[in-house]
mmCIF file of C-alpha atoms in Angstrom:
data_model
loop_
_atom_site.group_PDB
_atom_site.id
_atom_site.type_symbol
_atom_site.label_atom_id
_atom_site.label_comp_id
_atom_site.label_asym_id
_atom_site.label_seq_id
_atom_site.Cartn_x
_atom_site.Cartn_y
_atom_site.Cartn_z
ATOM 1 C CA UNK A 14 14.560 -10.049 161.623
ATOM 2 C CA UNK A 15 17.436 -7.965 160.293
ATOM 3 C CA UNK A 16 17.117 -5.194 157.745
ATOM 4 C CA UNK A 17 20.571 -5.467 156.185
ATOM 5 C CA UNK A 18 19.934 -4.839 152.497
ATOM 6 C CA UNK A 19 21.465 -6.176 149.316
ATOM 7 C CA UNK A 20 24.334 -3.816 148.601
ATOM 8 C CA UNK A 21 25.663 -2.564 145.323
ATOM 9 C CA UNK A 22 28.485 -5.129 145.069
ATOM 10 C CA UNK A 23 28.174 -7.884 142.498
ATOM 11 C CA UNK A 24 25.518 -10.404 143.542
ATOM 12 C CA UNK A 25 23.889 -13.514 142.172
ATOM 13 C CA UNK A 26 20.199 -13.047 141.373
ATOM 14 C CA UNK A 27 17.687 -15.762 140.524
ATOM 15 C CA UNK A 28 15.172 -13.981 138.295
ATOM 16 C CA UNK A 29 11.886 -15.595 137.280
ATOM 17 C CA UNK A 30 10.228 -14.493 134.050
ATOM 18 C CA UNK A 31 13.388 -12.804 132.856
ATOM 19 C CA UNK A 32 12.631 -13.312 129.162
ATOM 20 C CA UNK A 33 9.398 -11.337 129.388
ATOM 21 C CA UNK A 34 8.899 -7.613 128.975
ATOM 22 C CA UNK A 35 9.772 -6.143 132.380
ATOM 23 C CA UNK A 36 11.907 -9.114 133.386
ATOM 24 C CA UNK A 37 14.144 -8.882 130.319
ATOM 25 C CA UNK A 38 14.678 -5.161 130.826
ATOM 26 C CA UNK A 39 15.629 -5.872 134.446
ATOM 27 C CA UNK A 40 17.983 -8.724 133.503
ATOM 28 C CA UNK A 41 19.753 -6.515 130.966
ATOM 29 C CA UNK A 42 20.155 -3.791 133.588
ATOM 30 C CA UNK A 43 21.337 -6.202 136.299
ATOM 31 C CA UNK A 44 23.925 -7.878 134.070
ATOM 32 C CA UNK A 45 25.159 -4.486 132.909
ATOM 33 C CA UNK A 46 25.596 -3.508 136.573
ATOM 34 C CA UNK A 47 27.862 -6.542 137.095
ATOM 35 C CA UNK A 48 25.459 -8.949 138.765
ATOM 36 C CA UNK A 49 25.247 -12.611 137.803
ATOM 37 C CA UNK A 50 21.704 -13.459 136.694
ATOM 38 C CA UNK A 51 20.218 -16.954 136.662
ATOM 39 C CA UNK A 52 17.159 -16.460 134.483
ATOM 40 C CA UNK A 53 14.283 -18.960 134.825
ATOM 41 C CA UNK A 54 11.585 -18.544 132.178
ATOM 42 C CA UNK A 55 8.961 -20.886 130.738
ATOM 43 C CA UNK A 56 9.024 -19.087 127.355
ATOM 44 C CA UNK A 57 5.281 -18.805 127.015
ATOM 45 C CA UNK A 58 3.932 -16.560 124.237
ATOM 46 C CA UNK A 59 5.160 -13.391 125.997
ATOM 47 C CA UNK A 60 8.618 -14.710 126.861
ATOM 48 C CA UNK A 61 11.194 -14.386 124.120
ATOM 49 C CA UNK A 62 14.907 -15.142 124.182
ATOM 50 C CA UNK A 63 15.372 -12.517 121.465
ATOM 51 C CA UNK A 64 14.815 -9.993 124.260
ATOM 52 C CA UNK A 65 18.111 -11.207 125.734
ATOM 53 C CA UNK A 66 20.183 -11.273 122.551
ATOM 54 C CA UNK A 67 22.562 -8.665 123.956
ATOM 55 C CA UNK A 68 23.592 -11.184 126.646
ATOM 56 C CA UNK A 69 24.206 -14.127 124.315
ATOM 57 C CA UNK A 70 27.948 -14.192 125.030
ATOM 58 C CA UNK A 71 27.795 -12.762 128.535
ATOM 59 C CA UNK A 72 28.968 -15.228 131.216
ATOM 60 C CA UNK A 73 27.015 -13.266 133.839
ATOM 61 C CA UNK A 74 23.740 -14.512 132.309
ATOM 62 C CA UNK A 75 22.610 -18.130 132.740
ATOM 63 C CA UNK A 76 19.327 -18.940 131.007
ATOM 64 C CA UNK A 77 17.201 -21.858 132.259
ATOM 65 C CA UNK A 78 14.085 -22.933 130.372
ATOM 66 C CA UNK A 79 11.596 -24.070 132.979
ATOM 67 C CA UNK A 80 8.461 -23.385 134.989
ATOM 68 C CA UNK A 81 8.257 -21.739 138.402
ATOM 69 C CA UNK A 82 5.808 -24.495 139.385
ATOM 70 C CA UNK A 83 8.565 -27.113 139.017
ATOM 71 C CA UNK A 84 9.604 -27.362 142.659
ATOM 72 C CA UNK A 85 12.505 -29.733 142.018
ATOM 73 C CA UNK A 86 13.948 -27.411 139.372
ATOM 74 C CA UNK A 87 13.667 -24.346 141.587
ATOM 75 C CA UNK A 88 15.275 -26.253 144.478
ATOM 76 C CA UNK A 89 18.154 -27.322 142.243
ATOM 77 C CA UNK A 90 18.771 -23.774 140.990
ATOM 78 C CA UNK A 91 18.845 -22.398 144.523
ATOM 79 C CA UNK A 92 21.231 -25.137 145.628
ATOM 80 C CA UNK A 93 23.536 -24.830 142.613
ATOM 81 C CA UNK A 94 23.770 -21.050 142.309
ATOM 82 C CA UNK A 95 23.165 -19.936 145.910
ATOM 83 C CA UNK A 96 21.584 -16.618 144.896
ATOM 84 C CA UNK A 97 21.666 -13.596 147.139
ATOM 85 C CA UNK A 98 18.134 -12.700 146.051
ATOM 86 C CA UNK A 99 15.187 -14.103 144.144
ATOM 87 C CA UNK A 100 13.411 -11.508 141.990
ATOM 88 C CA UNK A 101 9.986 -12.770 140.957
ATOM 89 C CA UNK A 102 8.548 -11.346 137.727
ATOM 90 C CA UNK A 103 7.038 -14.525 136.256
ATOM 91 C CA UNK A 104 3.286 -14.064 135.875
ATOM 92 C CA UNK A 105 0.406 -14.197 133.506
ATOM 93 C CA UNK A 106 -0.266 -10.479 133.238
ATOM 94 C CA UNK A 107 -2.865 -9.532 130.641
ATOM 95 C CA UNK A 108 -6.361 -8.694 131.889
ATOM 96 C CA UNK A 109 -8.100 -9.558 128.613
ATOM 97 C CA UNK A 110 -6.528 -13.018 128.523
ATOM 98 C CA UNK A 111 -7.554 -13.592 132.149
ATOM 99 C CA UNK A 112 -11.173 -12.926 131.195
ATOM 100 C CA UNK A 113 -11.047 -15.445 128.360
ATOM 101 C CA UNK A 114 -9.066 -18.078 130.297
ATOM 102 C CA UNK A 115 -8.610 -17.488 134.046
ATOM 103 C CA UNK A 116 -7.296 -20.923 135.102
ATOM 104 C CA UNK A 117 -3.716 -20.423 133.959
ATOM 105 C CA UNK A 118 -3.588 -17.144 135.916
ATOM 106 C CA UNK A 119 -4.387 -18.971 139.132
ATOM 107 C CA UNK A 120 -1.877 -21.725 138.412
ATOM 108 C CA UNK A 121 0.982 -19.382 137.543
ATOM 109 C CA UNK A 122 0.354 -16.364 139.730
ATOM 110 C CA UNK A 123 -0.919 -18.073 142.892
ATOM 111 C CA UNK A 124 0.383 -21.650 142.872
ATOM 112 C CA UNK A 125 3.606 -20.687 141.102
ATOM 113 C CA UNK A 126 4.329 -18.017 143.697
ATOM 114 C CA UNK A 127 3.548 -20.510 146.464
ATOM 115 C CA UNK A 128 6.099 -22.953 145.006
ATOM 116 C CA UNK A 129 8.758 -20.242 144.853
ATOM 117 C CA UNK A 130 8.066 -19.140 148.417
ATOM 118 C CA UNK A 131 8.379 -22.688 149.720
ATOM 119 C CA UNK A 132 11.617 -23.252 147.830
ATOM 120 C CA UNK A 133 13.047 -19.906 148.930
ATOM 121 C CA UNK A 134 12.115 -20.605 152.548
ATOM 122 C CA UNK A 135 13.945 -23.956 152.514
ATOM 123 C CA UNK A 136 16.967 -22.308 150.900
ATOM 124 C CA UNK A 137 16.970 -19.386 153.341
ATOM 125 C CA UNK A 138 16.694 -21.600 156.410
ATOM 126 C CA UNK A 139 19.788 -23.486 155.293
ATOM 127 C CA UNK A 140 21.953 -20.382 154.967
ATOM 128 C CA UNK A 141 24.498 -19.140 157.477
ATOM 129 C CA UNK A 142 23.213 -16.274 159.607
ATOM 130 C CA UNK A 143 25.114 -13.569 157.700
ATOM 131 C CA UNK A 144 23.669 -14.861 154.400
ATOM 132 C CA UNK A 145 20.179 -15.054 155.897
ATOM 133 C CA UNK A 146 20.436 -11.386 156.841
ATOM 134 C CA UNK A 147 21.250 -10.325 153.278
ATOM 135 C CA UNK A 148 18.952 -12.689 151.311
ATOM 136 C CA UNK A 149 15.825 -11.169 149.727
ATOM 137 C CA UNK A 150 12.712 -12.459 147.989
ATOM 138 C CA UNK A 151 11.384 -9.554 145.897
ATOM 139 C CA UNK A 152 7.880 -9.983 144.504
ATOM 140 C CA UNK A 153 6.878 -7.757 141.578
ATOM 141 C CA UNK A 154 3.158 -6.968 141.557
ATOM 142 C CA UNK A 155 0.663 -4.473 140.162
ATOM 143 C CA UNK A 156 -1.506 -1.520 141.145
ATOM 144 C CA UNK A 157 -4.529 -3.408 139.807
ATOM 145 C CA UNK A 158 -4.860 -5.282 143.117
ATOM 146 C CA UNK A 159 -6.235 -2.070 144.643
ATOM 147 C CA UNK A 160 -9.271 -1.929 142.358
ATOM 148 C CA UNK A 161 -10.688 1.132 140.636
ATOM 149 C CA UNK A 162 -10.674 4.850 141.472
ATOM 150 C CA UNK A 163 -13.125 7.611 140.673
ATOM 151 C CA UNK A 164 -11.760 10.778 139.039
ATOM 152 C CA UNK A 165 -11.569 12.493 142.442
ATOM 153 C CA UNK A 166 -10.281 9.641 144.624
ATOM 154 C CA UNK A 167 -6.780 9.930 146.079
ATOM 155 C CA UNK A 168 -4.117 7.765 144.450
ATOM 156 C CA UNK A 169 -3.366 4.242 145.660
ATOM 157 C CA UNK A 170 -1.134 4.068 148.735
ATOM 158 C CA UNK A 171 0.594 1.013 150.133
ATOM 159 C CA UNK A 172 -2.149 0.760 152.771
ATOM 160 C CA UNK A 173 -5.043 1.059 150.291
ATOM 161 C CA UNK A 174 -7.401 -1.912 150.814
ATOM 162 C CA UNK A 175 -7.305 -4.576 148.109
ATOM 163 C CA UNK A 176 -10.325 -4.704 145.795
ATOM 164 C CA UNK A 177 -9.299 -6.679 142.682
ATOM 165 C CA UNK A 178 -11.895 -6.694 139.896
ATOM 166 C CA UNK A 179 -10.506 -9.062 137.242
ATOM 167 C CA UNK A 180 -9.246 -12.650 137.348
ATOM 168 C CA UNK A 181 -5.769 -11.274 136.689
ATOM 169 C CA UNK A 182 -5.783 -8.744 139.516
ATOM 170 C CA UNK A 183 -7.397 -11.275 141.880
ATOM 171 C CA UNK A 184 -4.617 -13.755 141.159
ATOM 172 C CA UNK A 185 -1.952 -11.107 141.775
ATOM 173 C CA UNK A 186 -3.692 -10.054 144.998
ATOM 174 C CA UNK A 187 -3.569 -13.679 146.106
ATOM 175 C CA UNK A 188 0.147 -13.866 145.396
ATOM 176 C CA UNK A 189 0.759 -10.613 147.303
ATOM 177 C CA UNK A 190 -1.036 -12.032 150.340
ATOM 178 C CA UNK A 191 1.041 -15.218 150.205
ATOM 179 C CA UNK A 192 4.272 -13.204 150.140
ATOM 180 C CA UNK A 193 3.116 -11.168 153.130
ATOM 181 C CA UNK A 194 2.138 -14.335 155.008
ATOM 182 C CA UNK A 195 5.499 -16.027 154.403
ATOM 183 C CA UNK A 196 7.170 -12.999 155.998
ATOM 184 C CA UNK A 197 4.900 -12.721 159.013
ATOM 185 C CA UNK A 198 4.554 -16.470 159.633
ATOM 186 C CA UNK A 199 7.976 -17.826 158.673
ATOM 187 C CA UNK A 200 10.239 -14.780 158.697
ATOM 188 C CA UNK A 201 11.244 -15.045 155.034
ATOM 189 C CA UNK A 202 12.819 -11.651 154.152
ATOM 190 C CA UNK A 203 10.466 -10.417 151.451
ATOM 191 C CA UNK A 204 9.891 -7.175 149.585
ATOM 192 C CA UNK A 205 6.908 -6.327 147.369
ATOM 193 C CA UNK A 206 6.559 -3.687 144.668
ATOM 194 C CA UNK A 207 3.218 -2.671 143.149
ATOM 195 C CA UNK A 208 3.684 -0.813 139.884
ATOM 196 C CA UNK A 209 1.498 1.142 137.497
ATOM 197 C CA UNK A 210 1.172 0.424 133.754
ATOM 198 C CA UNK A 211 4.569 -0.185 132.168
ATOM 199 C CA UNK A 212 5.586 0.636 128.607
ATOM 200 C CA UNK A 213 8.820 0.554 126.646
ATOM 201 C CA UNK A 214 11.085 -1.804 124.657
ATOM 202 C CA UNK A 215 10.256 -5.524 124.337
ATOM 203 C CA UNK A 216 6.593 -5.236 125.370
ATOM 204 C CA UNK A 217 4.470 -7.890 123.682
ATOM 205 C CA UNK A 218 1.994 -6.207 121.312
ATOM 206 C CA UNK A 219 -1.169 -7.210 123.128
ATOM 207 C CA UNK A 220 -0.837 -4.291 125.572
ATOM 208 C CA UNK A 221 -2.193 -0.884 124.596
ATOM 209 C CA UNK A 222 0.900 1.031 123.478
ATOM 210 C CA UNK A 223 2.710 -1.635 121.395
ATOM 211 C CA UNK A 224 -0.604 -2.864 119.963
ATOM 212 C CA UNK A 225 -1.435 0.640 118.738
ATOM 213 C CA UNK A 226 2.032 1.121 117.252
ATOM 214 C CA UNK A 227 1.872 -2.270 115.551
ATOM 215 C CA UNK A 228 -1.595 -1.706 114.087
ATOM 216 C CA UNK A 229 -0.915 1.878 113.033
ATOM 217 C CA UNK A 230 2.188 0.895 111.087
ATOM 218 C CA UNK A 231 0.106 -1.705 109.233
ATOM 219 C CA UNK A 232 -2.729 0.741 108.565
ATOM 220 C CA UNK A 233 -5.116 -1.336 110.685
ATOM 221 C CA UNK A 234 -7.794 -0.210 113.146
ATOM 222 C CA UNK A 235 -6.708 1.092 116.546
ATOM 223 C CA UNK A 236 -9.267 -0.522 118.904
ATOM 224 C CA UNK A 237 -10.166 1.664 121.894
ATOM 225 C CA UNK A 238 -12.380 0.211 124.618
ATOM 226 C CA UNK A 239 -15.604 2.034 125.514
ATOM 227 C CA UNK A 240 -15.296 5.816 125.502
ATOM 228 C CA UNK A 241 -11.504 5.681 125.840
ATOM 229 C CA UNK A 242 -11.546 7.707 129.049
ATOM 230 C CA UNK A 243 -10.203 5.028 131.385
ATOM 231 C CA UNK A 244 -7.179 6.505 133.167
ATOM 232 C CA UNK A 245 -3.848 4.814 133.865
ATOM 233 C CA UNK A 246 -0.552 5.980 135.339
ATOM 234 C CA UNK A 247 2.187 5.207 132.811
ATOM 235 C CA UNK A 248 5.654 4.092 133.972
ATOM 236 C CA UNK A 249 8.599 3.736 131.587
ATOM 237 C CA UNK A 250 10.005 0.243 132.054
ATOM 238 C CA UNK A 251 13.600 1.345 132.653
ATOM 239 C CA UNK A 252 12.409 3.610 135.463
ATOM 240 C CA UNK A 253 10.566 0.630 136.916
ATOM 241 C CA UNK A 254 13.700 -1.543 136.748
ATOM 242 C CA UNK A 255 15.682 1.155 138.545
ATOM 243 C CA UNK A 256 12.991 1.223 141.241
ATOM 244 C CA UNK A 257 13.145 -2.563 141.677
ATOM 245 C CA UNK A 258 16.916 -2.468 142.028
ATOM 246 C CA UNK A 259 16.616 0.376 144.536
ATOM 247 C CA UNK A 260 14.102 -1.581 146.628
ATOM 248 C CA UNK A 261 16.262 -4.706 146.398
ATOM 249 C CA UNK A 262 19.318 -2.830 147.627
ATOM 250 C CA UNK A 263 17.779 -0.515 150.216
ATOM 251 C CA UNK A 264 14.148 -1.519 150.932
ATOM 252 C CA UNK A 265 13.019 -2.436 154.445
ATOM 253 C CA UNK A 266 12.271 -6.145 154.855
ATOM 254 C CA UNK A 267 8.555 -6.963 154.856
ATOM 255 C CA UNK A 268 7.575 -3.649 153.277
ATOM 256 C CA UNK A 269 5.606 -2.840 150.133
ATOM 257 C CA UNK A 270 6.634 -0.008 147.807
ATOM 258 C CA UNK A 271 4.326 1.483 145.183
ATOM 259 C CA UNK A 272 6.084 2.470 141.957
ATOM 260 C CA UNK A 273 4.444 4.944 139.577
ATOM 261 C CA UNK A 274 5.403 7.107 136.640
ATOM 262 C CA UNK A 275 3.471 10.183 137.835
ATOM 263 C CA UNK A 276 1.846 10.261 134.388
ATOM 264 C CA UNK A 277 -1.935 9.830 134.507
ATOM 265 C CA UNK A 278 -3.393 9.639 130.995
ATOM 266 C CA UNK A 279 -6.664 8.476 129.483
ATOM 267 C CA UNK A 280 -6.369 5.618 127.032
ATOM 268 C CA UNK A 281 -7.685 7.877 124.284
ATOM 269 C CA UNK A 282 -5.060 10.516 125.065
ATOM 270 C CA UNK A 283 -2.338 7.840 124.885
ATOM 271 C CA UNK A 284 -3.577 6.678 121.479
ATOM 272 C CA UNK A 285 -3.854 10.215 120.100
ATOM 273 C CA UNK A 286 -0.362 11.099 121.360
ATOM 274 C CA UNK A 287 0.983 7.951 119.714
ATOM 275 C CA UNK A 288 -0.726 8.885 116.467
ATOM 276 C CA UNK A 289 0.822 12.334 116.572
ATOM 277 C CA UNK A 290 4.292 10.870 117.169
ATOM 278 C CA UNK A 291 3.846 8.406 114.325
ATOM 279 C CA UNK A 292 2.685 11.220 112.029
ATOM 280 C CA UNK A 293 6.069 12.882 112.671
ATOM 281 C CA UNK A 294 8.255 9.777 112.584
ATOM 282 C CA UNK A 295 6.383 7.725 109.950
ATOM 283 C CA UNK A 296 4.467 10.289 107.892
ATOM 284 C CA UNK A 297 3.523 7.870 105.090
ATOM 285 C CA UNK A 298 0.486 6.706 107.073
ATOM 286 C CA UNK A 299 -0.587 10.104 108.392
ATOM 287 C CA UNK A 300 -2.940 11.056 109.821
ATOM 288 C CA UNK A 301 -2.876 7.895 111.962
ATOM 289 C CA UNK A 302 -5.717 9.120 114.172
ATOM 290 C CA UNK A 303 -8.149 8.242 111.357
ATOM 291 C CA UNK A 304 -7.577 4.587 112.360
ATOM 292 C CA UNK A 305 -9.080 4.957 115.858
ATOM 293 C CA UNK A 306 -11.968 2.512 116.220
ATOM 294 C CA UNK A 307 -14.134 2.308 119.352
ATOM 295 C CA UNK A 308 -15.067 -1.197 120.493
ATOM 296 C CA UNK A 309 -17.309 -2.592 123.199
ATOM 297 C CA UNK A 310 -15.829 -2.118 126.664
ATOM 298 C CA UNK A 311 -14.387 -5.199 128.323
ATOM 299 C CA UNK A 312 -16.119 -6.695 131.394
ATOM 300 C CA UNK A 313 -15.087 -5.210 134.739
ATOM 301 C CA UNK A 314 -12.927 -2.512 133.138
ATOM 302 C CA UNK A 315 -11.506 -0.415 135.995
ATOM 303 C CA UNK A 316 -12.057 3.284 135.402
ATOM 304 C CA UNK A 317 -8.895 4.783 136.896
ATOM 305 C CA UNK A 318 -5.597 3.753 138.458
ATOM 306 C CA UNK A 319 -3.224 6.198 140.097
ATOM 307 C CA UNK A 320 -0.125 5.571 142.222
ATOM 308 C CA UNK A 321 1.032 7.532 145.239
ATOM 309 C CA UNK A 322 4.756 6.702 145.285
ATOM 310 C CA UNK A 323 5.840 9.086 148.040
ATOM 311 C CA UNK A 324 7.095 6.172 150.152
ATOM 312 C CA UNK A 325 9.757 5.006 147.698
ATOM 313 C CA UNK A 326 10.614 8.632 146.912
ATOM 314 C CA UNK A 327 11.104 9.748 150.497
ATOM 315 C CA UNK A 328 12.525 6.542 152.022
ATOM 316 C CA UNK A 329 14.730 5.342 149.160
ATOM 317 C CA UNK A 330 15.282 8.446 147.024
ATOM 318 C CA UNK A 331 13.908 6.962 143.794
ATOM 319 C CA UNK A 332 12.336 9.187 141.137
ATOM 320 C CA UNK A 333 11.135 8.356 137.599
ATOM 321 C CA UNK A 334 13.492 9.896 135.062
ATOM 322 C CA UNK A 335 11.231 9.854 132.022
ATOM 323 C CA UNK A 336 8.214 12.046 131.430
ATOM 324 C CA UNK A 337 5.401 10.497 129.440
ATOM 325 C CA UNK A 338 6.474 12.531 126.414
ATOM 326 C CA UNK A 339 10.129 11.447 126.511
ATOM 327 C CA UNK A 340 9.376 7.839 127.400
ATOM 328 C CA UNK A 341 6.749 7.464 124.709
ATOM 329 C CA UNK A 342 9.016 8.906 122.016
ATOM 330 C CA UNK A 343 11.789 6.479 123.041
ATOM 331 C CA UNK A 344 9.279 3.637 122.855
ATOM 332 C CA UNK A 345 7.969 4.529 119.405
ATOM 333 C CA UNK A 346 11.504 4.913 118.055
ATOM 334 C CA UNK A 347 12.447 1.504 119.505
ATOM 335 C CA UNK A 348 9.529 -0.241 117.768
ATOM 336 C CA UNK A 349 10.282 1.523 114.502
ATOM 337 C CA UNK A 350 13.893 0.350 114.755
ATOM 338 C CA UNK A 351 12.984 -3.233 115.712
ATOM 339 C CA UNK A 352 10.314 -4.276 113.242
ATOM 340 C CA UNK A 353 11.941 -7.685 112.806
ATOM 341 C CA UNK A 354 11.431 -8.342 116.529
ATOM 342 C CA UNK A 355 7.756 -7.426 116.199
ATOM 343 C CA UNK A 356 7.366 -9.660 113.153
ATOM 344 C CA UNK A 357 8.850 -12.626 115.023
ATOM 345 C CA UNK A 358 6.646 -12.315 118.110
ATOM 346 C CA UNK A 359 3.364 -11.643 116.291
ATOM 347 C CA UNK A 360 2.728 -15.230 115.303
ATOM 348 C CA UNK A 361 -0.413 -16.834 113.936
ATOM 349 C CA UNK A 362 -1.525 -17.595 117.495
ATOM 350 C CA UNK A 363 -1.207 -13.914 118.360
ATOM 351 C CA UNK A 364 -3.309 -12.868 115.370
ATOM 352 C CA UNK A 365 -5.987 -15.409 116.285
ATOM 353 C CA UNK A 366 -6.146 -14.052 119.814
ATOM 354 C CA UNK A 367 -6.437 -10.422 118.680
ATOM 355 C CA UNK A 368 -9.258 -11.361 116.317
ATOM 356 C CA UNK A 369 -11.117 -13.183 119.093
ATOM 357 C CA UNK A 370 -10.642 -10.423 121.646
ATOM 358 C CA UNK A 371 -11.584 -7.382 119.543
ATOM 359 C CA UNK A 372 -14.072 -8.832 117.081
ATOM 360 C CA UNK A 373 -17.026 -8.521 119.467
ATOM 361 C CA UNK A 374 -17.699 -5.008 119.063
ATOM 362 C CA UNK A 375 -17.367 -2.251 116.692
ATOM 363 C CA UNK A 376 -19.479 0.783 117.325
#
């Protein structure tokens, strides 16, 4: 199996989930770099074509409304566009939703990935040898597959054993194993990235940072699980997209690369830092920290995640550009400048879900 990588020349990329948070940021970056992007997205609650408004008149972006589980559709897109790589973001990705309704996570994250792998394998086998050598299937995954760390444990490495603790992380672990198997069994040229918690523009306000910004601006409670001391490594989404492109262009076939922001923070520290930023940028509601409200911890809440990303740093030369301070300020300013976007995505269904998820538990 060759290790010729996707080079920096203009390529055609089939991107799944490219209307979602990380996917849309990647699509914008890829199109800006001159690549053609065929963007397959089911437009579930977290997928939003408004995220792609900047590409509305861009001929390098082709949007296709459809599901990754539709094998015939995926086959037709591969045949029609002959992509040089398939970049797989599409996933159900929110732990809390996986606790309330795990079935869709298995269908999308496991069976959907299986469908894509089968379609990509058929496509790859039909390519000329030079095209086979350059084709890539890049699977975007999460650090949550590794389980939970104590405060003194070393950070997750690529060879850390999998110990998923939620339906979400279990479904992503299953998809990771399928990708690995399709490489070792069938020779499909795959790459896998496992990232830490992302934040930045276009993130649906169910995740911690945009939820806190959204609630704080409305003067509503800022719900913090348990004691708020659960630790996450925070990665600015544009840094993550740069890492994915770096792996796509230069990564070794069959390898996994962990991607982290080198910014471990407790949830409570994140919320307090956000409140301080909002006090400066939106002083009408200050002090925003008065809105912090502790709620009952969620089931199976992992205590700490941390990423050791030395492999991608030393092998591929990637480094995160944003510190937590600079990335968080950019994020807050983006949400303040895009309130109409927030208003559009926070529908009645969203409000119903938030009420159901956080109503169990004031303390």
